[in-house]
Amino acid sequence: MAELAADPAELSRAAAVLRTLAAECREAPYSRYWMSPAETGYDDLAAALAEFQQVSGDRSRTLPADVAETAFRLAGVALSYQHADSHLAAQLNRAHR
């Protein structure tokens, strides 16, 4: 049978890594090679490029927020485990007295 274990310190470190990644995503440009759709010279290609740039821009704004939210939740889980461990330790100490 598999054993479930959670290390609050490890969860907190993972949350810190995610916060760093979110900050890096916010600062990184979502497109290195920006091109005006009108420059393509082809209406269908211009429409496809404009749509791609819109979707890419939308994702570049939401991805850092999603990663930051995951980091926040992970830190909360770490804190919950830490409180549960402390509570259980206190109960065990009282039981052994």
PDB file of C-alpha atoms in Angstrom:
ATOM      1  CA  MET A   1       0.000   0.000   0.000  1.00  0.00           C
ATOM      2  CA  ALA A   2       1.333   3.440  -0.930  1.00  0.00           C
ATOM      3  CA  GLU A   3       2.160   5.818   1.860  1.00  0.00           C
ATOM      4  CA  LEU A   4       0.975   9.420   1.674  1.00  0.00           C
ATOM      5  CA  ALA A   5       3.411  11.973   3.032  1.00  0.00           C
ATOM      6  CA  ALA A   6       3.529  15.735   2.752  1.00  0.00           C
ATOM      7  CA  ASP A   7       6.433  17.905   3.788  1.00  0.00           C
ATOM      8  CA  PRO A   8       5.201  21.442   4.514  1.00  0.00           C
ATOM      9  CA  ALA A   9       8.694  22.866   3.970  1.00  0.00           C
ATOM     10  CA  GLU A  10       8.917  21.206   0.550  1.00  0.00           C
ATOM     11  CA  LEU A  11       5.471  22.484  -0.388  1.00  0.00           C
ATOM     12  CA  SER A  12       6.505  25.997   0.668  1.00  0.00           C
ATOM     13  CA  ARG A  13       9.669  25.766  -1.450  1.00  0.00           C
ATOM     14  CA  ALA A  14       7.588  24.644  -4.439  1.00  0.00           C
ATOM     15  CA  ALA A  15       5.248  27.611  -3.913  1.00  0.00           C
ATOM     16  CA  ALA A  16       8.263  29.956  -3.887  1.00  0.00           C
ATOM     17  CA  VAL A  17       9.498  28.471  -7.176  1.00  0.00           C
ATOM     18  CA  LEU A  18       6.060  29.007  -8.719  1.00  0.00           C
ATOM     19  CA  ARG A  19       5.993  32.626  -7.516  1.00  0.00           C
ATOM     20  CA  THR A  20       9.373  33.173  -9.200  1.00  0.00           C
ATOM     21  CA  LEU A  21       8.107  31.596 -12.423  1.00  0.00           C
ATOM     22  CA  ALA A  22       4.995  33.777 -12.350  1.00  0.00           C
ATOM     23  CA  ALA A  23       7.133  36.891 -11.977  1.00  0.00           C
ATOM     24  CA  GLU A  24       9.357  35.795 -14.873  1.00  0.00           C
ATOM     25  CA  CYS A  25       6.307  35.132 -17.068  1.00  0.00           C
ATOM     26  CA  ARG A  26       4.911  38.582 -16.307  1.00  0.00           C
ATOM     27  CA  GLU A  27       8.184  40.204 -17.369  1.00  0.00           C
ATOM     28  CA  ALA A  28       8.794  38.140 -20.520  1.00  0.00           C
ATOM     29  CA  PRO A  29       7.452  39.313 -23.849  1.00  0.00           C
ATOM     30  CA  TYR A  30       4.912  36.897 -25.263  1.00  0.00           C
ATOM     31  CA  SER A  31       6.135  37.369 -28.783  1.00  0.00           C
ATOM     32  CA  ARG A  32       9.692  37.924 -29.926  1.00  0.00           C
ATOM     33  CA  TYR A  33       8.860  38.425 -33.544  1.00  0.00           C
ATOM     34  CA  TRP A  34       5.882  40.734 -33.685  1.00  0.00           C
ATOM     35  CA  MET A  35       4.473  41.415 -37.130  1.00  0.00           C
ATOM     36  CA  SER A  36       1.576  43.598 -38.089  1.00  0.00           C
ATOM     37  CA  PRO A  37      -1.081  41.410 -39.731  1.00  0.00           C
ATOM     38  CA  ALA A  38      -1.513  44.071 -42.428  1.00  0.00           C
ATOM     39  CA  GLU A  39       2.136  43.547 -43.453  1.00  0.00           C
ATOM     40  CA  THR A  40       1.440  40.030 -44.715  1.00  0.00           C
ATOM     41  CA  GLY A  41      -0.218  41.213 -47.903  1.00  0.00           C
ATOM     42  CA  TYR A  42      -2.791  38.392 -47.736  1.00  0.00           C
ATOM     43  CA  ASP A  43      -6.171  38.873 -46.086  1.00  0.00           C
ATOM     44  CA  ASP A  44      -6.550  35.261 -44.881  1.00  0.00           C
ATOM     45  CA  LEU A  45      -3.018  35.182 -43.479  1.00  0.00           C
ATOM     46  CA  ALA A  46      -3.518  38.599 -41.861  1.00  0.00           C
ATOM     47  CA  ALA A  47      -6.727  37.376 -40.186  1.00  0.00           C
ATOM     48  CA  ALA A  48      -5.045  34.195 -38.935  1.00  0.00           C
ATOM     49  CA  LEU A  49      -2.032  36.130 -37.643  1.00  0.00           C
ATOM     50  CA  ALA A  50      -4.242  38.693 -35.899  1.00  0.00           C
ATOM     51  CA  GLU A  51      -6.209  35.900 -34.219  1.00  0.00           C
ATOM     52  CA  PHE A  52      -3.012  34.124 -33.162  1.00  0.00           C
ATOM     53  CA  GLN A  53      -1.578  37.330 -31.716  1.00  0.00           C
ATOM     54  CA  GLN A  54      -4.807  38.018 -29.823  1.00  0.00           C
ATOM     55  CA  VAL A  55      -4.929  34.533 -28.307  1.00  0.00           C
ATOM     56  CA  SER A  56      -1.206  34.639 -27.488  1.00  0.00           C
ATOM     57  CA  GLY A  57      -1.594  38.011 -25.822  1.00  0.00           C
ATOM     58  CA  ASP A  58      -4.555  36.820 -23.782  1.00  0.00           C
ATOM     59  CA  ARG A  59      -2.644  33.727 -22.589  1.00  0.00           C
ATOM     60  CA  SER A  60       0.453  35.751 -21.784  1.00  0.00           C
ATOM     61  CA  ARG A  61      -1.628  37.845 -19.416  1.00  0.00           C
ATOM     62  CA  THR A  62      -3.536  34.981 -17.775  1.00  0.00           C
ATOM     63  CA  LEU A  63      -0.732  32.420 -17.437  1.00  0.00           C
ATOM     64  CA  PRO A  64       1.244  34.363 -14.788  1.00  0.00           C
ATOM     65  CA  ALA A  65      -1.964  34.891 -12.820  1.00  0.00           C
ATOM     66  CA  ASP A  66      -2.756  31.167 -13.004  1.00  0.00           C
ATOM     67  CA  VAL A  67       0.747  30.249 -11.824  1.00  0.00           C
ATOM     68  CA  ALA A  68       0.570  32.812  -8.997  1.00  0.00           C
ATOM     69  CA  GLU A  69      -2.817  31.406  -7.908  1.00  0.00           C
ATOM     70  CA  THR A  70      -1.360  27.883  -7.869  1.00  0.00           C
ATOM     71  CA  ALA A  71       1.546  29.128  -5.735  1.00  0.00           C
ATOM     72  CA  PHE A  72      -0.894  30.787  -3.324  1.00  0.00           C
ATOM     73  CA  ARG A  73      -2.927  27.591  -2.989  1.00  0.00           C
ATOM     74  CA  LEU A  74       0.171  25.446  -2.565  1.00  0.00           C
ATOM     75  CA  ALA A  75       1.427  27.718   0.219  1.00  0.00           C
ATOM     76  CA  GLY A  76      -2.000  27.402   1.855  1.00  0.00           C
ATOM     77  CA  VAL A  77      -1.830  23.611   1.688  1.00  0.00           C
ATOM     78  CA  ALA A  78       1.643  23.720   3.255  1.00  0.00           C
ATOM     79  CA  LEU A  79       0.326  25.872   6.089  1.00  0.00           C
ATOM     80  CA  SER A  80      -2.642  23.525   6.588  1.00  0.00           C
ATOM     81  CA  TYR A  81      -0.325  20.514   6.850  1.00  0.00           C
ATOM     82  CA  GLN A  82       1.926  22.419   9.235  1.00  0.00           C
ATOM     83  CA  HIS A  83      -1.042  23.261  11.481  1.00  0.00           C
ATOM     84  CA  ALA A  84      -2.316  19.675  11.318  1.00  0.00           C
ATOM     85  CA  ASP A  85       1.126  18.346  12.270  1.00  0.00           C
ATOM     86  CA  SER A  86       1.386  20.777  15.193  1.00  0.00           C
ATOM     87  CA  HIS A  87      -2.121  19.925  16.377  1.00  0.00           C
ATOM     88  CA  LEU A  88      -1.458  16.182  16.195  1.00  0.00           C
ATOM     89  CA  ALA A  89       1.869  16.564  18.021  1.00  0.00           C
ATOM     90  CA  ALA A  90       0.130  18.511  20.790  1.00  0.00           C
ATOM     91  CA  GLN A  91      -2.563  15.831  21.118  1.00  0.00           C
ATOM     92  CA  LEU A  92       0.061  13.067  21.277  1.00  0.00           C
ATOM     93  CA  ASN A  93       1.967  14.955  23.954  1.00  0.00           C
ATOM     94  CA  ARG A  94      -1.185  15.362  26.050  1.00  0.00           C
ATOM     95  CA  ALA A  95      -2.067  11.678  25.588  1.00  0.00           C
ATOM     96  CA  HIS A  96       1.350  10.512  26.837  1.00  0.00           C
ATOM     97  CA  ARG A  97       1.260  12.543  30.030  1.00  0.00           C
TER      98      ARG A  97
END
